[in-house]
Short mmCIF file of C-alpha atoms in Angstrom, two decimals:
data_model
loop_
_atom_site.label_atom_id
_atom_site.label_comp_id
_atom_site.label_asym_id
_atom_site.label_seq_id
_atom_site.Cartn_x
_atom_site.Cartn_y
_atom_site.Cartn_z
CA MET A 1 -3.82 -32.84 -24.06
CA HIS A 2 -1.51 -33.04 -21.06
CA LEU A 3 -2.65 -29.55 -19.96
CA ILE A 4 -6.26 -30.75 -19.81
CA ILE A 5 -5.24 -33.77 -17.68
CA ILE A 6 -3.28 -31.54 -15.27
CA ARG A 7 -6.19 -29.10 -15.09
CA ASN A 8 -8.65 -31.88 -14.21
CA LYS A 9 -6.37 -33.20 -11.46
CA ILE A 10 -5.99 -29.75 -9.93
CA PHE A 11 -9.72 -29.11 -9.80
CA LYS A 12 -10.41 -32.53 -8.33
CA ALA A 13 -8.05 -31.63 -5.47
CA LEU A 14 -9.56 -28.16 -5.03
CA LYS A 15 -13.19 -29.17 -5.32
CA THR A 16 -13.75 -29.53 -1.57
CA ASN A 17 -11.81 -26.41 -0.53
CA LYS A 18 -13.98 -23.28 -0.62
CA LEU A 19 -11.09 -20.99 0.26
CA LEU A 20 -9.33 -21.79 -3.00
CA SER A 21 -12.38 -21.54 -5.23
CA ILE A 22 -11.20 -18.20 -6.63
CA ALA A 23 -7.84 -19.70 -7.52
CA ALA A 24 -9.56 -22.68 -9.12
CA VAL A 25 -11.60 -20.46 -11.41
CA ALA A 26 -8.51 -18.48 -12.34
CA LEU A 27 -6.56 -21.63 -13.12
CA MET A 28 -9.39 -22.91 -15.29
CA LEU A 29 -9.24 -19.72 -17.31
CA VAL A 30 -5.49 -20.03 -17.74
CA PHE A 31 -5.48 -23.70 -18.76
CA GLY A 32 -8.42 -23.06 -21.06
CA ALA A 33 -6.52 -20.22 -22.69
CA LYS A 34 -3.44 -22.39 -23.12
CA ALA A 35 -5.43 -25.23 -24.63
CA SER A 36 -7.34 -23.10 -27.12
CA ALA A 37 -4.77 -20.29 -27.69
CA GLN A 38 -5.61 -16.57 -27.62
CA ASP A 39 -9.01 -15.43 -28.86
CA ASN A 40 -9.62 -13.10 -31.77
CA ASP A 41 -9.82 -10.02 -29.55
CA ASN A 42 -6.24 -10.54 -28.35
CA HIS A 43 -7.16 -10.92 -24.69
CA VAL A 44 -3.97 -11.76 -22.80
CA LEU A 45 -3.58 -12.91 -19.19
CA SER A 46 0.01 -12.03 -18.32
CA THR A 47 -0.22 -11.94 -14.50
CA LEU A 48 -1.77 -14.60 -12.29
CA ARG A 49 -0.23 -15.20 -8.89
CA THR A 50 -0.95 -15.52 -5.19
CA GLU A 51 1.09 -14.28 -2.28
CA ALA A 52 0.80 -14.92 1.45
CA ARG A 53 2.46 -13.84 4.68
CA ALA A 54 2.23 -15.19 8.23
CA ASP A 55 4.08 -13.90 11.32
CA PHE A 56 4.90 -14.89 14.87
CA GLU A 57 5.02 -11.78 17.03
CA THR A 58 5.59 -10.82 20.65
CA ASN A 59 4.45 -7.47 22.02
CA GLY A 60 4.78 -6.95 25.77
CA GLY A 61 3.23 -10.02 27.38
CA ASP A 62 1.24 -10.94 24.27
CA TYR A 63 2.49 -13.32 21.61
CA GLY A 64 1.19 -15.65 18.95
CA PHE A 65 0.85 -16.51 15.26
CA VAL A 66 -1.12 -14.32 12.87
CA GLY A 67 -1.93 -14.52 9.16
CA ARG A 68 -1.21 -11.11 7.62
CA TYR A 69 -2.03 -11.43 3.93
CA PHE A 70 -3.35 -13.79 1.29
CA ASN A 71 -3.64 -11.94 -2.02
CA LEU A 72 -4.70 -12.88 -5.53
CA HIS A 73 -3.27 -10.91 -8.47
CA ALA A 74 -4.43 -10.96 -12.09
CA GLY A 75 -3.68 -8.67 -15.02
CA GLY A 76 -3.05 -8.47 -18.71
CA GLN A 77 -4.06 -6.90 -22.02
CA LEU A 78 -7.41 -6.38 -23.73
CA GLY A 79 -6.32 -5.68 -27.27
CA ASP A 80 -3.52 -3.26 -28.09
CA LYS A 81 -4.81 -0.24 -26.17
CA PHE A 82 -6.43 -1.56 -22.99
CA SER A 83 -4.84 -3.24 -19.98
CA TYR A 84 -6.37 -4.39 -16.69
CA TYR A 85 -5.19 -5.23 -13.19
CA PHE A 86 -6.85 -6.88 -10.19
CA ARG A 87 -5.72 -7.57 -6.61
CA HIS A 88 -7.97 -9.05 -3.97
CA ARG A 89 -7.22 -9.80 -0.32
CA ILE A 90 -8.71 -13.22 0.41
CA ILE A 91 -7.94 -12.95 4.13
CA THR A 92 -8.54 -9.70 6.00
CA THR A 93 -8.67 -8.46 9.58
CA THR A 94 -11.40 -5.93 8.81
CA SER A 95 -14.68 -6.72 10.60
CA GLU A 96 -17.54 -7.78 8.34
CA PRO A 97 -16.07 -6.43 5.08
CA SER A 98 -17.89 -6.50 1.79
CA LEU A 99 -16.30 -8.35 -1.11
CA PHE A 100 -15.40 -5.10 -2.86
CA ASP A 101 -13.84 -3.61 0.29
CA ASN A 102 -11.15 -6.29 0.07
CA THR A 103 -10.47 -5.56 -3.60
CA ASP A 104 -7.51 -3.18 -3.60
CA PHE A 105 -7.04 -2.84 -7.35
CA LEU A 106 -9.60 -3.28 -10.10
CA HIS A 107 -8.86 -0.83 -12.87
CA LEU A 108 -8.75 -0.47 -16.64
CA THR A 109 -6.05 1.55 -18.41
CA TYR A 110 -6.34 3.00 -21.91
CA LYS A 111 -3.07 3.82 -23.66
CA ILE A 112 -3.56 6.82 -25.94
CA ASN A 113 0.05 6.81 -27.14
CA ASP A 114 3.53 6.24 -25.74
CA ASN A 115 3.22 9.31 -23.50
CA TRP A 116 -0.43 9.60 -22.50
CA SER A 117 -2.88 7.17 -20.92
CA LEU A 118 -6.14 7.15 -18.94
CA ARG A 119 -7.13 4.96 -16.01
CA ALA A 120 -10.45 4.34 -14.25
CA GLY A 121 -11.47 1.99 -11.45
CA LYS A 122 -10.26 1.20 -7.95
CA ASP A 123 -6.64 2.01 -7.21
CA ALA A 124 -4.38 3.46 -4.53
CA LEU A 125 -4.81 7.24 -4.40
CA ALA A 126 -1.93 9.07 -6.07
CA VAL A 127 0.04 10.03 -2.96
CA GLY A 128 3.80 10.39 -2.62
CA GLY A 129 6.19 8.65 -0.26
CA TYR A 130 8.01 5.32 -0.37
CA GLU A 131 6.45 3.70 2.70
CA TYR A 132 3.04 4.45 1.18
CA ASP A 133 4.13 3.22 -2.26
CA ALA A 134 5.37 -0.20 -1.09
CA ALA A 135 3.07 -3.22 -1.28
CA PRO A 136 1.51 -3.77 2.19
CA ILE A 137 2.93 -7.30 2.37
CA ASP A 138 6.42 -5.75 2.20
CA VAL A 139 5.85 -3.10 4.90
CA LEU A 140 7.06 -5.17 7.84
CA PHE A 141 6.36 -2.49 10.43
CA ASN A 142 4.86 0.92 9.84
CA GLY A 143 4.02 4.34 11.17
CA VAL A 144 0.70 5.85 12.26
CA TYR A 145 -0.07 7.65 8.98
CA TRP A 146 0.23 4.36 7.09
CA ASP A 147 -2.06 2.56 9.56
CA ASN A 148 -4.89 5.09 9.27
CA PHE A 149 -4.71 5.90 5.56
CA TYR A 150 -7.53 4.19 3.65
CA CYS A 151 -5.91 4.64 0.26
CA PHE A 152 -7.80 2.23 -2.02
CA GLN A 153 -10.59 4.25 -3.63
CA MET A 154 -12.51 4.62 -6.87
CA MET A 155 -10.91 7.23 -9.11
CA GLY A 156 -10.19 8.51 -12.60
CA ARG A 157 -6.66 9.45 -13.66
CA VAL A 158 -4.79 11.09 -16.53
CA MET A 159 -1.17 9.91 -16.79
CA TYR A 160 1.79 11.37 -18.69
CA LYS A 161 5.16 9.63 -19.14
CA THR A 162 8.25 11.23 -20.67
CA ASN A 163 9.89 9.64 -23.71
CA ASP A 164 12.77 8.25 -21.63
CA GLY A 165 10.35 6.78 -19.06
CA ASN A 166 12.10 8.51 -16.15
CA HIS A 167 9.26 10.84 -15.19
CA ASN A 168 5.55 10.31 -14.66
CA ILE A 169 2.96 12.99 -13.88
CA TRP A 170 -0.57 12.05 -12.83
CA ALA A 171 -3.66 14.19 -12.30
CA GLU A 172 -6.45 12.39 -10.49
CA VAL A 173 -9.97 12.84 -9.11
CA GLY A 174 -11.25 10.13 -6.80
CA ALA A 175 -13.18 9.33 -3.66
CA SER A 176 -11.86 10.85 -0.44
CA PRO A 177 -10.21 8.53 2.13
CA TYR A 178 -12.64 10.02 4.67
CA ILE A 179 -15.36 7.87 3.10
CA ASN A 180 -13.91 4.81 4.82
CA THR A 181 -12.99 6.20 8.23
CA THR A 182 -16.03 4.63 9.88
CA ALA A 183 -18.00 1.42 9.75
CA LEU A 184 -20.94 3.19 11.40
CA ASN A 185 -22.02 4.87 8.18
CA PRO A 186 -21.55 2.46 5.25
CA ALA A 187 -23.50 4.80 2.94
CA HIS A 188 -21.10 7.70 3.55
CA TRP A 189 -20.11 7.62 -0.13
CA LYS A 190 -23.44 9.31 -0.91
CA SER A 191 -22.10 12.54 0.58
CA GLY A 192 -19.89 12.88 -2.51
CA LEU A 193 -16.61 13.47 -0.69
CA MET A 194 -13.80 13.73 -3.24
CA SER A 195 -10.02 13.86 -3.43
CA TYR A 196 -7.95 15.87 -5.90
CA ASN A 197 -4.40 14.64 -6.42
CA LEU A 198 -1.37 15.73 -8.41
CA PHE A 199 1.56 13.27 -8.41
CA TRP A 200 5.08 13.20 -9.85
CA SER A 201 7.59 10.34 -9.84
CA GLY A 202 11.04 11.15 -11.10
CA SER A 203 14.32 9.35 -11.67
CA PHE A 204 17.68 11.12 -11.85
CA GLY A 205 20.14 8.25 -11.97
CA HIS A 206 20.64 7.15 -8.37
CA PHE A 207 18.15 9.70 -7.00
CA HIS A 208 14.39 9.09 -7.22
CA THR A 209 11.31 11.02 -6.13
CA LEU A 210 7.65 10.33 -5.32
CA TYR A 211 6.03 13.73 -4.71
CA SER A 212 2.37 14.70 -4.44
CA VAL A 213 0.01 17.50 -3.49
CA ASN A 214 -3.43 16.28 -2.37
CA PHE A 215 -6.76 17.65 -1.18
CA PHE A 216 -9.02 15.23 0.73
CA GLU A 217 -12.53 16.48 1.43
CA TYR A 218 -13.81 15.75 4.95
CA GLU A 219 -16.96 17.81 4.32
CA ARG A 220 -18.31 19.10 1.04
CA GLY A 221 -16.18 22.08 0.10
CA ARG A 222 -13.75 21.58 3.02
CA ALA A 223 -10.58 19.58 2.63
CA MET A 224 -7.40 18.44 4.30
CA ASN A 225 -4.34 19.62 2.41
CA TYR A 226 -1.71 16.86 2.23
CA ILE A 227 1.83 17.16 0.87
CA ALA A 228 4.09 14.11 0.56
CA LEU A 229 7.72 14.26 -0.58
CA GLY A 230 9.35 10.87 -1.01
CA ASN A 231 13.10 10.97 -1.67
CA LYS A 232 15.24 7.92 -2.37
CA VAL A 233 18.90 7.22 -3.12
CA GLN A 234 19.49 3.77 -4.63
CA TYR A 235 22.74 2.01 -5.46
CA GLU A 236 23.46 -1.64 -6.24
CA LYS A 237 24.05 -2.74 -2.64
CA TRP A 238 22.18 -0.16 -0.58
CA GLY A 239 19.27 2.22 -0.64
CA LEU A 240 17.91 4.96 1.60
CA TYR A 241 14.56 6.73 1.45
CA LEU A 242 13.26 9.74 3.36
CA ASP A 243 9.54 10.56 3.33
CA LEU A 244 8.44 14.03 4.43
CA MET A 245 4.69 14.49 4.97
CA HIS A 246 2.61 17.45 6.08
CA HIS A 247 -1.12 18.02 6.38
CA ALA A 248 -3.29 20.93 7.47
CA PHE A 249 -6.92 21.99 7.66
CA ALA A 250 -6.47 25.77 7.71
CA THR A 251 -3.76 28.40 7.31
CA ASP A 252 -3.25 28.52 11.09
CA ASP A 253 -2.67 24.75 11.09
CA TRP A 254 0.53 24.81 9.05
CA GLY A 255 3.63 23.36 10.69
CA LYS A 256 1.74 21.50 13.43
CA ASN A 257 1.00 18.17 11.73
CA PHE A 258 3.77 16.32 9.97
CA GLY A 259 5.51 12.99 9.66
CA ILE A 260 9.02 11.80 8.80
CA VAL A 261 9.73 8.20 7.78
CA SER A 262 13.10 6.80 6.74
CA ARG A 263 14.47 3.36 5.91
CA PHE A 264 17.96 2.13 5.04
CA ASP A 265 18.49 -1.19 3.22
CA TYR A 266 21.74 -3.08 2.65
CA ASP A 267 21.91 -6.11 0.35
CA ILE A 268 24.66 -8.43 1.61
CA ASN A 269 24.80 -11.11 -1.08
CA GLY A 270 21.54 -11.16 -3.05
CA SER A 271 19.84 -13.38 -0.48
CA TRP A 272 20.37 -11.59 2.84
CA LYS A 273 19.23 -8.00 3.33
CA LEU A 274 19.49 -5.90 6.49
CA PHE A 275 17.41 -2.80 7.17
CA LEU A 276 16.90 0.00 9.67
CA LYS A 277 13.72 2.06 9.88
CA GLY A 278 12.48 4.97 11.93
CA SER A 279 9.65 7.49 11.96
CA TYR A 280 8.41 10.52 13.88
CA GLU A 281 4.83 11.75 13.49
CA GLN A 282 2.90 14.42 15.33
CA ASN A 283 -0.41 16.26 15.47
CA ARG A 284 -0.24 19.49 17.51
CA SER A 285 -3.44 20.84 16.00
CA ASN A 286 -6.65 21.71 17.83
CA TYR A 287 -8.69 20.01 15.12
CA PRO A 288 -10.00 16.76 16.60
CA PHE A 289 -9.16 13.27 15.47
CA ASN A 290 -12.55 11.68 14.87
CA MET A 291 -13.12 8.19 13.53
CA ALA A 292 -16.50 9.37 12.25
CA GLY A 293 -14.57 11.33 9.66
CA THR A 294 -15.09 14.86 11.01
CA TYR A 295 -11.51 16.08 10.93
CA ASP A 296 -8.15 14.35 11.08
CA CYS A 297 -8.17 10.75 9.87
CA LEU A 298 -4.41 10.21 10.16
CA VAL A 299 -3.05 11.04 13.63
CA PRO A 300 -4.86 11.73 16.95
CA GLU A 301 -4.61 15.37 18.02
CA HIS A 302 -2.08 16.36 20.73
CA HIS A 303 -0.02 13.20 20.16
CA THR A 304 3.48 12.44 18.94
CA PHE A 305 4.60 8.99 17.83
CA GLY A 306 8.09 7.56 17.48
CA LEU A 307 9.00 4.27 15.82
CA TYR A 308 12.50 2.79 15.61
CA GLY A 309 13.67 -0.65 14.61
CA GLY A 310 15.64 -2.93 12.37
CA GLY A 311 15.63 -6.40 10.95
CA PHE A 312 16.49 -8.73 8.10
CA GLU A 313 15.01 -10.37 5.02
CA PHE A 314 16.28 -13.64 3.56
CA ARG A 315 15.41 -15.16 0.19
CA PRO A 316 17.07 -18.52 -0.58
CA ALA A 317 19.12 -18.45 -3.76
CA SER A 318 17.34 -21.62 -4.89
CA CYS A 319 13.86 -20.10 -4.46
CA LYS A 320 13.45 -16.32 -4.48
CA SER A 321 9.68 -16.73 -4.16
CA VAL A 322 10.12 -17.56 -0.45
CA ARG A 323 11.09 -14.91 2.07
CA LEU A 324 11.96 -15.14 5.76
CA HIS A 325 11.97 -11.94 7.78
CA GLY A 326 12.51 -10.77 11.32
CA PHE A 327 12.60 -7.44 13.10
CA VAL A 328 12.65 -5.68 16.45
CA ALA A 329 10.68 -2.42 16.71
CA TYR A 330 10.18 0.06 19.54
CA ARG A 331 7.12 2.36 19.55
CA GLU A 332 6.47 5.37 21.76
CA ASP A 333 3.30 7.46 22.08
CA LYS A 334 3.29 10.80 23.91
CA ASP A 335 0.04 12.57 24.80
CA TYR A 336 0.17 16.38 25.07
CA THR A 337 -3.56 16.87 25.68
CA PRO A 338 -4.11 20.27 27.36
CA THR A 339 -5.08 20.10 31.02
CA GLY A 340 -6.35 23.67 31.38
CA ASN A 341 -3.02 24.87 32.71
CA PRO A 342 -0.57 25.44 29.83
CA TYR A 343 2.36 24.92 32.23
CA ALA A 344 1.08 21.50 33.29
CA GLU A 345 1.01 19.82 29.89
CA ILE A 346 3.32 17.00 30.91
CA PRO A 347 3.44 14.26 28.24
CA VAL A 348 2.27 10.84 29.32
CA ALA A 349 4.25 8.26 27.36
CA SER A 350 3.29 4.72 26.50
CA SER A 351 5.70 2.40 24.76
CA SER A 352 5.94 -1.11 23.41
CA LEU A 353 8.62 -3.43 22.05
CA SER A 354 7.73 -5.86 19.27
CA VAL A 355 9.75 -8.87 18.12
CA ASN A 356 8.58 -10.49 14.91
CA PHE A 357 9.52 -13.44 12.69
CA GLY A 358 7.61 -14.21 9.52
CA LEU A 359 7.36 -16.18 6.31
CA SER A 360 6.11 -14.97 2.93
CA TRP A 361 5.70 -16.82 -0.34
CA ASN A 362 4.62 -16.10 -3.87
CA MET A 363 3.21 -18.61 -6.37
CA ASP A 364 3.34 -17.39 -9.97
CA PHE A 365 0.95 -19.54 -12.00
CA MET A 366 1.99 -17.99 -15.31
CA LYS A 367 5.63 -19.04 -14.78
CA MET A 368 4.52 -22.55 -13.87
CA ILE A 369 2.39 -22.83 -16.99
CA ASN A 370 4.97 -21.32 -19.33
CA LYS A 371 7.54 -23.85 -18.12
#
């Protein structure tokens, strides 16, 4: 009875706030489930939480507050074999997005047995690398590849897990990230551009891997080849990852387009963490960078990019759901666009220094209810 009273009070407070209407519906489902117990089909809601992040940032002469993320997560079981997961960004910086564009994850997984499972729906494309693998709210500053990679696509996946759980191999067919490289052609999905992805995550004690080989169609029958090798060493107090990425459009394009991203983390006392991060990315290809999705959708041609910085994260021991962060990052862009005279290709560099302080929080409704 007390759950019903609490539920009614919450919805009375939320009734006039349109922004929280999604959370209100979710809470109603949870309290209803608690009051009436699980149904006969064994539908279980095991994840229901929100997370948010806001920053204050200075960059050159510009400065100000900005809301980065406000996400809603939900997930659980549908019987013994099926599980589901959902993540939606309630706030976005994308211009005029559709509701489904802001849904990062909406997929259903079928567990065949302890080793094999199938997944269908919207998910992040199976691509290696630890910067790519991290939740966006935790990527405090990022490289160019990460900025331009539209990874959340519809797909179908076959997944294999070893008996010890240390290795996972995925084979996947999904929509190509080139589908979302332009807002000028919202019906671009009709061209049938696909991606074909093979992914392996491995764990060898303190050493871990996130490797993939990918083919992203930019035209029917023509694809970017992408290779990502994520390597990580993790101990109790510190961790270091090194992502090596390469992409090409033809055999004569090999070795010209690649990226290197690395981050070092040191946990001081369980609350304070320090980190250093750097990246180098380049495109020395003659294939043009075109936001209409013609060729490269990751890095502008004839450019190199450097990113270097460091910062801290702090989670109070009394409330790990709250995080303070700060960082300083230096970015440099060099343009090697040919001028007609191969001896006059002098790089023109632009650079910027960013200083950032931010606050993140996570509200886990399931923990609140279970208490």
